[in-house]
């Protein structure tokens, strides 16, 4: 797709683009959590699909899908992240499957009117940083086809691991930070911060209704801890392997799955016929 070039500006995650893969993607915890998301992406999108990725970061997820013959329009607000993504795509020879593009989630409406997709996804909390989710939901509706599947990975509103970890370290503020109604200001790097909000699944479902309905809820990181516990993991590898296996079960359990570091929400855009049927008296 030929998209209208956007003005490139300094984005908060520019500051960490160069070290993101080393600090998270290549870590034990990062790989374990990403594997859970990949299972959902593999089950949702199929060869020949053309999907929109929102907040693509360094392009790891886009490459995973491209290697399975799924075409990806990969967007991120960070020009530095996109630069890393382009290098990865070129190195793997996937240029015909992936188009990395500097575009913030809030700018979906600037895409050409004919730009529509068979599905969409966003990984690891990119959407937690959006101020107006209602507007984003409307913009996404215009970009995906009726019946399209959307997979969104949010930072959860309550992480059992996080609360226990910080209470053990006598830090009540961080232990319950996700419960702040207006979110928290998260420091990305020295002098760089961003407001992060933690909507519940019920709130997400309400925001995306009635155009989308929830098809799947899965916890990512119920037993597997958040990324800042990586040092602990290095000293408890055997226990961590057990946590990885446990996550595949606990992540599907009602109630328990909502205690995860991230919550994966699968949505499906309703067709015109489905909506008409639902609106009948």
Coordinates of C-alpha atoms in Angstrom, one line a residue:
X1 CA 0.0 0.0 0.0
X2 CA 1.2 3.5 -0.8
X3 CA 0.5 5.6 2.2
X4 CA 0.8 9.4 2.5
X5 CA 4.1 10.2 4.2
X6 CA 3.7 11.5 7.7
X7 CA 5.6 14.2 9.5
X8 CA 8.4 12.5 11.5
X9 CA 8.8 13.8 15.1
X10 CA 10.6 12.7 18.2
X11 CA 8.6 9.9 19.9
X12 CA 9.1 8.7 23.5
X13 CA 10.3 5.3 22.4
X14 CA 13.0 6.7 20.1
X15 CA 15.2 6.8 23.2
X16 CA 15.1 3.0 23.8
X17 CA 14.8 1.7 20.2
X18 CA 18.5 0.8 20.0
X19 CA 18.5 -1.4 23.1
X20 CA 14.9 -2.6 23.2
X21 CA 15.6 -6.0 21.7
X22 CA 18.5 -6.6 24.1
X23 CA 16.6 -5.5 27.2
X24 CA 13.3 -7.2 26.4
X25 CA 12.9 -9.2 23.2
X26 CA 16.0 -11.3 23.8
X27 CA 15.4 -11.8 27.5
X28 CA 14.0 -15.0 28.9
X29 CA 10.9 -13.3 30.1
X30 CA 10.4 -11.4 26.8
X31 CA 10.7 -14.6 24.7
X32 CA 8.3 -16.5 27.0
X33 CA 5.6 -13.8 26.9
X34 CA 6.0 -13.3 23.2
X35 CA 5.6 -17.0 22.5
X36 CA 2.2 -16.9 24.1
X37 CA 1.2 -14.0 21.9
X38 CA 2.6 -15.7 18.8
X39 CA 0.3 -18.7 19.4
X40 CA -2.7 -16.5 19.2
X41 CA -1.4 -14.7 16.1
X42 CA -0.7 -18.0 14.4
X43 CA -4.2 -19.2 15.1
X44 CA -5.8 -15.9 14.0
X45 CA -4.1 -14.9 10.8
X46 CA -3.4 -17.1 7.8
X47 CA -1.4 -17.1 4.5
X48 CA -2.6 -14.4 2.2
X49 CA -4.1 -12.2 4.9
X50 CA -3.1 -8.5 4.9
X51 CA -3.0 -7.2 8.4
X52 CA -2.3 -3.9 10.2
X53 CA 0.1 -3.9 13.1
X54 CA -0.1 -1.0 15.5
X55 CA 3.0 -0.2 17.5
X56 CA 5.2 -2.6 15.7
X57 CA 8.4 -1.7 17.6
X58 CA 11.4 -3.4 16.1
X59 CA 9.4 -5.6 13.7
X60 CA 9.8 -9.0 15.5
X61 CA 6.1 -9.8 15.4
X62 CA 5.7 -8.7 11.8
X63 CA 8.5 -11.0 10.7
X64 CA 6.9 -13.9 12.6
X65 CA 3.8 -13.4 10.5
X66 CA 5.6 -12.7 7.3
X67 CA 7.5 -16.0 7.6
X68 CA 4.0 -17.6 7.5
X69 CA 3.0 -15.7 4.3
X70 CA 1.0 -13.0 6.0
X71 CA 1.5 -9.5 4.7
X72 CA 1.9 -6.8 7.3
X73 CA 1.6 -3.0 7.2
X74 CA 3.7 -2.3 10.3
X75 CA 3.2 1.1 12.0
X76 CA 4.9 2.8 14.9
X77 CA 5.1 6.3 16.1
X78 CA 8.9 6.0 16.7
X79 CA 11.0 6.6 13.6
X80 CA 14.0 5.0 15.4
X81 CA 11.9 1.8 16.1
X82 CA 10.9 1.7 12.4
X83 CA 14.6 2.1 11.4
X84 CA 15.4 -1.0 13.4
X85 CA 12.4 -2.8 12.0
X86 CA 13.5 -2.0 8.4
X87 CA 16.9 -3.4 9.0
X88 CA 15.4 -6.6 10.4
X89 CA 13.0 -7.0 7.5
X90 CA 15.8 -6.4 5.0
X91 CA 18.1 -8.8 6.7
X92 CA 15.5 -11.6 6.6
X93 CA 14.5 -10.8 3.0
X94 CA 10.9 -10.1 3.9
X95 CA 10.5 -6.8 2.1
X96 CA 7.7 -8.1 -0.1
X97 CA 5.6 -9.1 3.0
X98 CA 6.2 -6.2 5.4
X99 CA 5.9 -2.4 4.9
X100 CA 7.3 -0.6 8.0
X101 CA 5.8 2.9 8.3
X102 CA 6.1 5.8 10.8
X103 CA 2.5 6.3 12.0
X104 CA 1.1 6.7 15.5
X105 CA -2.0 4.8 16.5
X106 CA -3.8 8.1 16.8
X107 CA -3.1 8.7 13.0
X108 CA -5.0 5.8 11.5
X109 CA -7.5 8.2 10.0
X110 CA -4.8 9.7 7.8
X111 CA -4.3 6.5 5.8
X112 CA -5.9 6.5 2.3
X113 CA -9.6 5.8 2.3
X114 CA -9.0 2.6 0.3
X115 CA -6.6 1.2 2.9
X116 CA -8.5 -1.7 4.5
X117 CA -7.1 -4.8 6.2
X118 CA -8.1 -8.4 6.8
X119 CA -7.2 -8.0 10.4
X120 CA -5.1 -6.1 12.9
X121 CA -3.0 -6.6 16.0
X122 CA -1.0 -4.7 18.6
X123 CA 1.4 -6.2 21.1
X124 CA 2.8 -5.5 24.5
X125 CA 0.8 -2.4 25.6
X126 CA 1.2 0.0 22.7
X127 CA -2.5 0.9 23.1
X128 CA -2.1 1.5 26.9
X129 CA -0.4 4.8 25.8
X130 CA -3.3 6.2 23.8
X131 CA -5.3 9.1 25.3
X132 CA -8.5 8.6 23.4
X133 CA -9.4 4.9 23.0
X134 CA -12.9 5.7 21.8
X135 CA -11.5 7.6 18.8
X136 CA -9.0 4.8 18.1
X137 CA -11.8 2.2 18.1
X138 CA -13.7 4.3 15.5
X139 CA -10.6 4.7 13.4
X140 CA -9.9 1.0 13.6
X141 CA -13.5 0.2 12.5
X142 CA -12.9 2.1 9.3
X143 CA -9.6 0.2 8.6
X144 CA -10.6 -3.5 9.0
X145 CA -13.1 -5.4 6.9
X146 CA -16.4 -6.8 8.3
X147 CA -15.7 -10.1 10.0
X148 CA -12.0 -9.2 10.5
X149 CA -10.2 -10.5 13.6
X150 CA -8.2 -8.1 15.8
X151 CA -5.7 -9.2 18.5
X152 CA -4.7 -6.6 21.1
X153 CA -2.2 -7.3 23.9
X154 CA -2.8 -4.8 26.8
X155 CA -0.8 -4.3 29.9
X156 CA -3.2 -5.7 32.5
X157 CA -4.9 -3.6 35.2
X158 CA -3.8 -6.0 38.0
X159 CA -0.7 -8.1 37.9
X160 CA -0.4 -10.6 40.8
X161 CA 3.3 -11.0 40.2
X162 CA 3.9 -7.2 40.3
X163 CA 1.9 -6.6 43.4
X164 CA 3.6 -9.5 45.3
X165 CA 7.1 -8.5 44.1
X166 CA 6.8 -4.8 45.1
X167 CA 5.1 -5.6 48.4
X168 CA 7.9 -7.9 49.2
X169 CA 10.3 -5.0 48.5
X170 CA 8.1 -2.6 50.6
X171 CA 7.1 -0.4 47.7
X172 CA 3.4 0.0 47.9
X173 CA 3.3 2.7 45.3
X174 CA 4.5 0.4 42.6
X175 CA 2.7 -2.6 44.0
X176 CA -0.7 -0.9 43.2
X177 CA 0.2 1.6 40.5
X178 CA -1.9 -0.1 37.8
X179 CA -5.0 0.6 39.9
X180 CA -4.7 4.4 39.4
X181 CA -7.8 5.5 37.5
X182 CA -5.9 8.0 35.4
X183 CA -2.9 5.8 34.9
X184 CA 0.7 6.6 35.7
X185 CA 3.5 8.5 34.2
X186 CA 6.1 5.9 33.1
X187 CA 9.7 6.9 32.6
X188 CA 11.0 5.5 29.3
X189 CA 14.5 7.0 29.6
X190 CA 16.2 9.9 31.3
X191 CA 14.0 12.9 30.6
X192 CA 11.4 11.0 28.7
X193 CA 8.1 9.7 30.1
X194 CA 4.7 8.8 28.8
X195 CA 1.2 8.4 30.4
X196 CA 0.2 4.8 30.7
X197 CA -3.4 3.7 31.4
X198 CA -4.6 0.2 32.4
X199 CA -8.2 -0.5 31.1
X200 CA -10.1 -3.6 32.3
X201 CA -11.4 -6.1 29.8
X202 CA -14.9 -4.9 30.6
X203 CA -13.9 -1.4 29.7
X204 CA -12.2 -2.5 26.5
X205 CA -15.2 -4.5 25.4
X206 CA -17.4 -1.4 26.0
X207 CA -15.1 0.9 24.1
X208 CA -15.0 -1.3 21.0
X209 CA -18.7 -2.2 21.1
X210 CA -21.0 -2.5 19.1
X211 CA -18.7 -2.7 16.1
X212 CA -16.5 -5.4 17.7
X213 CA -17.3 -8.3 19.9
X214 CA -14.9 -10.1 22.3
X215 CA -14.0 -13.6 21.0
X216 CA -11.0 -14.4 23.2
X217 CA -9.4 -13.4 26.5
X218 CA -6.0 -14.8 27.5
X219 CA -3.5 -13.9 30.2
X220 CA 0.1 -13.5 29.2
X221 CA 2.3 -13.6 32.2
X222 CA 0.2 -15.1 35.0
X223 CA 3.0 -17.4 36.2
X224 CA 5.7 -15.8 34.0
X225 CA 6.8 -12.6 35.8
X226 CA 7.1 -9.1 34.3
X227 CA 10.4 -8.2 32.5
X228 CA 12.0 -6.3 35.4
X229 CA 12.3 -9.6 37.3
X230 CA 14.8 -10.9 34.7
X231 CA 17.7 -11.0 37.2
X232 CA 15.7 -13.2 39.5
X233 CA 14.9 -15.5 36.5
X234 CA 18.6 -16.0 35.8
X235 CA 19.1 -17.6 39.2
X236 CA 15.9 -19.7 39.1
X237 CA 15.9 -21.2 35.5
X238 CA 14.3 -24.5 36.5
X239 CA 11.5 -22.8 38.3
X240 CA 11.0 -20.4 35.4
X241 CA 10.6 -23.3 33.0
X242 CA 7.8 -24.6 35.2
X243 CA 6.2 -21.1 35.2
X244 CA 6.4 -21.1 31.3
X245 CA 4.4 -24.4 31.2
X246 CA 2.0 -23.2 33.8
X247 CA 1.3 -20.0 31.9
X248 CA -0.2 -21.9 29.0
X249 CA -2.8 -23.3 31.3
X250 CA -3.4 -20.4 33.7
X251 CA -3.6 -18.0 30.9
X252 CA -6.9 -19.6 29.7
X253 CA -8.5 -19.9 33.2
X254 CA -11.4 -17.5 33.8
X255 CA -10.6 -15.1 36.6
X256 CA -7.0 -16.1 36.9
X257 CA -6.1 -15.0 33.4
X258 CA -7.0 -11.4 34.4
X259 CA -4.1 -11.4 37.0
X260 CA -1.5 -11.5 34.2
X261 CA 1.2 -9.0 33.3
X262 CA -0.5 -8.6 29.9
X263 CA -4.0 -9.5 28.8
X264 CA -4.6 -10.6 25.2
X265 CA -8.1 -9.7 23.9
X266 CA -9.3 -11.1 20.6
X267 CA -12.0 -9.1 18.9
X268 CA -14.0 -9.6 15.7
X269 CA -15.6 -6.8 13.7
X270 CA -19.3 -7.6 13.2
X271 CA -20.6 -7.7 9.7
X272 CA -23.6 -5.5 8.6
X273 CA -25.8 -8.5 8.6
X274 CA -24.8 -9.5 12.2
X275 CA -25.5 -6.0 13.5
X276 CA -28.8 -5.8 11.8
X277 CA -29.8 -9.2 13.3
X278 CA -28.7 -8.0 16.8
X279 CA -30.7 -4.8 16.5
X280 CA -34.0 -6.5 15.7
X281 CA -36.6 -6.0 18.4

